[in-house]
Amino acid sequence: MTGGEERPALAELERQHLTRRCCVTLTIPLLAEPEALSPVRHRIGAYFELWGLPELAEVARLCVSELLTNAIVHVGPGTPVTLHASMAGPRPRLSLTDPAPGAPPVLQQAPHEAESGRGLALLEALTHGWGVERRAGSKTVWCELGT
């Protein structure tokens, strides 16, 4: 096989890999508890590596931490939530759905001495975009990672 024949084969393998990855959605039901942070961070990072996106694994871990921490703090510990990681769109998307459709989270400027209040600012800085979808009986906070 010559070099010219190897390139189409490699391109086809890469296309197949991307095709398999593009429609993958991971759903993780869990309780919004501080003890859930480490295992879910590890699991999301591992999936991003399996999906061929190791360069986004750490950003995904940080985003999941912020999404889950916001649910713990603002919705309440022990609340059942669902984490989704999706490769179905143009960018990897992480989202966390909780059963509290009330006031959506709002990006705020935390005082310099504050020990909290920077989660959404981190999402704003680390992701391609983020937002909130409210439905009757639930709210989903999502972010899309750059590729």
C-alpha positions as a Markdown table, in Angstrom:
| # | Residue | x | y | z |
|---|---|---|---|---|
| 1 | Met | 0.0 | 0.0 | 0.0 |
| 2 | Thr | 1.4 | 3.4 | -0.9 |
| 3 | Gly | 1.1 | 6.6 | 1.2 |
| 4 | Gly | -1.6 | 7.9 | -1.1 |
| 5 | Glu | -3.8 | 4.8 | -0.4 |
| 6 | Glu | -3.3 | 5.1 | 3.4 |
| 7 | Arg | -4.8 | 8.6 | 3.7 |
| 8 | Pro | -8.3 | 7.7 | 2.5 |
| 9 | Ala | -8.3 | 4.7 | 4.9 |
| 10 | Leu | -7.3 | 6.9 | 7.8 |
| 11 | Ala | -9.8 | 9.6 | 6.8 |
| 12 | Glu | -12.5 | 6.9 | 6.7 |
| 13 | Leu | -11.6 | 5.6 | 10.2 |
| 14 | Glu | -11.7 | 9.2 | 11.6 |
| 15 | Arg | -15.1 | 9.8 | 9.9 |
| 16 | Gln | -16.5 | 6.5 | 11.4 |
| 17 | His | -15.2 | 7.6 | 14.8 |
| 18 | Leu | -16.9 | 11.0 | 14.6 |
| 19 | Thr | -20.1 | 9.4 | 13.3 |
| 20 | Arg | -20.2 | 7.0 | 16.3 |
| 21 | Arg | -19.5 | 9.8 | 18.7 |
| 22 | Cys | -22.0 | 12.4 | 17.2 |
| 23 | Cys | -25.1 | 10.7 | 18.5 |
| 24 | Val | -24.0 | 9.5 | 21.9 |
| 25 | Thr | -25.9 | 10.8 | 24.9 |
| 26 | Leu | -25.0 | 9.8 | 28.5 |
| 27 | Thr | -27.7 | 10.1 | 31.2 |
| 28 | Ile | -26.8 | 9.9 | 34.9 |
| 29 | Pro | -29.6 | 10.2 | 37.4 |
| 30 | Leu | -28.2 | 11.1 | 40.9 |
| 31 | Leu | -28.9 | 12.9 | 44.1 |
| 32 | Ala | -27.5 | 16.4 | 44.4 |
| 33 | Glu | -25.1 | 15.6 | 47.3 |
| 34 | Pro | -21.5 | 16.8 | 47.8 |
| 35 | Glu | -20.5 | 13.1 | 47.9 |
| 36 | Ala | -21.7 | 12.7 | 44.3 |
| 37 | Leu | -19.2 | 15.4 | 43.0 |
| 38 | Ser | -16.1 | 13.3 | 42.8 |
| 39 | Pro | -17.6 | 10.1 | 41.2 |
| 40 | Val | -19.6 | 12.1 | 38.6 |
| 41 | Arg | -16.5 | 14.2 | 37.7 |
| 42 | His | -14.5 | 11.1 | 37.2 |
| 43 | Arg | -17.2 | 9.5 | 35.1 |
| 44 | Ile | -17.7 | 12.5 | 32.8 |
| 45 | Gly | -13.9 | 12.9 | 32.3 |
| 46 | Ala | -13.6 | 9.3 | 31.4 |
| 47 | Tyr | -16.4 | 9.5 | 28.9 |
| 48 | Phe | -14.9 | 12.6 | 27.2 |
| 49 | Glu | -11.6 | 10.6 | 26.9 |
| 50 | Leu | -13.5 | 7.6 | 25.4 |
| 51 | Trp | -15.3 | 10.0 | 23.0 |
| 52 | Gly | -11.9 | 11.1 | 21.7 |
| 53 | Leu | -11.9 | 14.5 | 23.4 |
| 54 | Pro | -9.3 | 14.2 | 26.1 |
| 55 | Glu | -8.5 | 17.9 | 25.7 |
| 56 | Leu | -12.0 | 18.7 | 27.0 |
| 57 | Ala | -12.1 | 16.2 | 29.8 |
| 58 | Glu | -10.9 | 18.6 | 32.5 |
| 59 | Val | -13.2 | 21.4 | 31.3 |
| 60 | Ala | -16.1 | 18.9 | 31.4 |
| 61 | Arg | -15.2 | 17.9 | 34.9 |
| 62 | Leu | -15.1 | 21.6 | 36.1 |
| 63 | Cys | -18.4 | 22.3 | 34.4 |
| 64 | Val | -20.1 | 19.3 | 35.9 |
| 65 | Ser | -18.8 | 20.3 | 39.3 |
| 66 | Glu | -20.3 | 23.8 | 38.9 |
| 67 | Leu | -23.7 | 22.5 | 37.6 |
| 68 | Leu | -24.0 | 20.0 | 40.4 |
| 69 | Thr | -22.8 | 22.4 | 43.1 |
| 70 | Asn | -25.4 | 25.0 | 42.0 |
| 71 | Ala | -28.1 | 22.4 | 42.4 |
| 72 | Ile | -26.9 | 21.4 | 45.8 |
| 73 | Val | -26.7 | 25.0 | 47.0 |
| 74 | His | -29.7 | 26.5 | 45.3 |
| 75 | Val | -32.2 | 23.6 | 45.0 |
| 76 | Gly | -31.1 | 21.6 | 48.0 |
| 77 | Pro | -29.0 | 18.6 | 49.1 |
| 78 | Gly | -30.7 | 15.3 | 48.3 |
| 79 | Thr | -32.7 | 16.6 | 45.4 |
| 80 | Pro | -32.9 | 14.1 | 42.5 |
| 81 | Val | -31.2 | 15.5 | 39.4 |
| 82 | Thr | -30.2 | 14.2 | 36.0 |
| 83 | Leu | -26.9 | 14.9 | 34.3 |
| 84 | His | -26.7 | 14.6 | 30.6 |
| 85 | Ala | -23.7 | 14.7 | 28.3 |
| 86 | Ser | -24.5 | 14.8 | 24.7 |
| 87 | Met | -22.5 | 14.7 | 21.4 |
| 88 | Ala | -25.6 | 15.1 | 19.3 |
| 89 | Gly | -25.1 | 18.7 | 18.3 |
| 90 | Pro | -22.3 | 20.7 | 16.8 |
| 91 | Arg | -20.5 | 20.9 | 20.2 |
| 92 | Pro | -20.4 | 18.6 | 23.3 |
| 93 | Arg | -23.2 | 19.6 | 25.7 |
| 94 | Leu | -23.5 | 19.1 | 29.4 |
| 95 | Ser | -26.8 | 19.7 | 31.2 |
| 96 | Leu | -28.2 | 19.2 | 34.6 |
| 97 | Thr | -32.0 | 19.0 | 35.1 |
| 98 | Asp | -33.6 | 19.6 | 38.5 |
| 99 | Pro | -37.2 | 19.6 | 39.7 |
| 100 | Ala | -37.2 | 23.3 | 40.7 |
| 101 | Pro | -38.5 | 25.4 | 37.8 |
| 102 | Gly | -38.3 | 28.6 | 39.9 |
| 103 | Ala | -36.0 | 31.5 | 39.3 |
| 104 | Pro | -33.2 | 30.7 | 36.8 |
| 105 | Pro | -29.6 | 31.1 | 37.8 |
| 106 | Val | -28.2 | 34.5 | 36.9 |
| 107 | Leu | -24.6 | 35.4 | 36.2 |
| 108 | Gln | -23.4 | 37.8 | 39.0 |
| 109 | Gln | -20.2 | 39.5 | 40.0 |
| 110 | Ala | -19.0 | 37.9 | 43.2 |
| 111 | Pro | -17.2 | 40.1 | 45.7 |
| 112 | His | -13.4 | 39.5 | 45.8 |
| 113 | Glu | -13.6 | 38.2 | 49.3 |
| 114 | Ala | -16.5 | 35.8 | 48.7 |
| 115 | Glu | -15.8 | 32.1 | 48.9 |
| 116 | Ser | -18.6 | 31.2 | 46.5 |
| 117 | Gly | -20.7 | 32.7 | 43.7 |
| 118 | Arg | -18.4 | 32.2 | 40.8 |
| 119 | Gly | -19.8 | 29.0 | 39.3 |
| 120 | Leu | -21.7 | 30.7 | 36.4 |
| 121 | Ala | -18.7 | 33.0 | 35.8 |
| 122 | Leu | -16.6 | 29.8 | 35.4 |
| 123 | Leu | -19.2 | 28.4 | 32.9 |
| 124 | Glu | -19.1 | 31.7 | 31.0 |
| 125 | Ala | -15.3 | 31.7 | 30.9 |
| 126 | Leu | -14.8 | 28.0 | 30.1 |
| 127 | Thr | -17.5 | 27.2 | 27.6 |
| 128 | His | -18.8 | 28.2 | 24.2 |
| 129 | Gly | -22.1 | 29.2 | 25.9 |
| 130 | Trp | -24.5 | 28.3 | 28.6 |
| 131 | Gly | -28.2 | 28.8 | 29.3 |
| 132 | Val | -31.3 | 27.7 | 31.1 |
| 133 | Glu | -34.4 | 25.9 | 29.8 |
| 134 | Arg | -37.5 | 26.0 | 32.1 |
| 135 | Arg | -40.3 | 23.6 | 31.8 |
| 136 | Ala | -43.3 | 22.9 | 34.0 |
| 137 | Gly | -41.9 | 21.0 | 36.9 |
| 138 | Ser | -38.2 | 21.3 | 36.0 |
| 139 | Lys | -35.3 | 23.4 | 35.0 |
| 140 | Thr | -32.2 | 22.5 | 32.9 |
| 141 | Val | -29.0 | 24.4 | 33.1 |
| 142 | Trp | -26.7 | 23.6 | 30.2 |
| 143 | Cys | -23.3 | 24.5 | 28.7 |
| 144 | Glu | -21.6 | 23.7 | 25.4 |
| 145 | Leu | -17.9 | 23.1 | 25.3 |
| 146 | Gly | -15.7 | 24.4 | 22.5 |
| 147 | Thr | -14.0 | 21.8 | 20.2 |
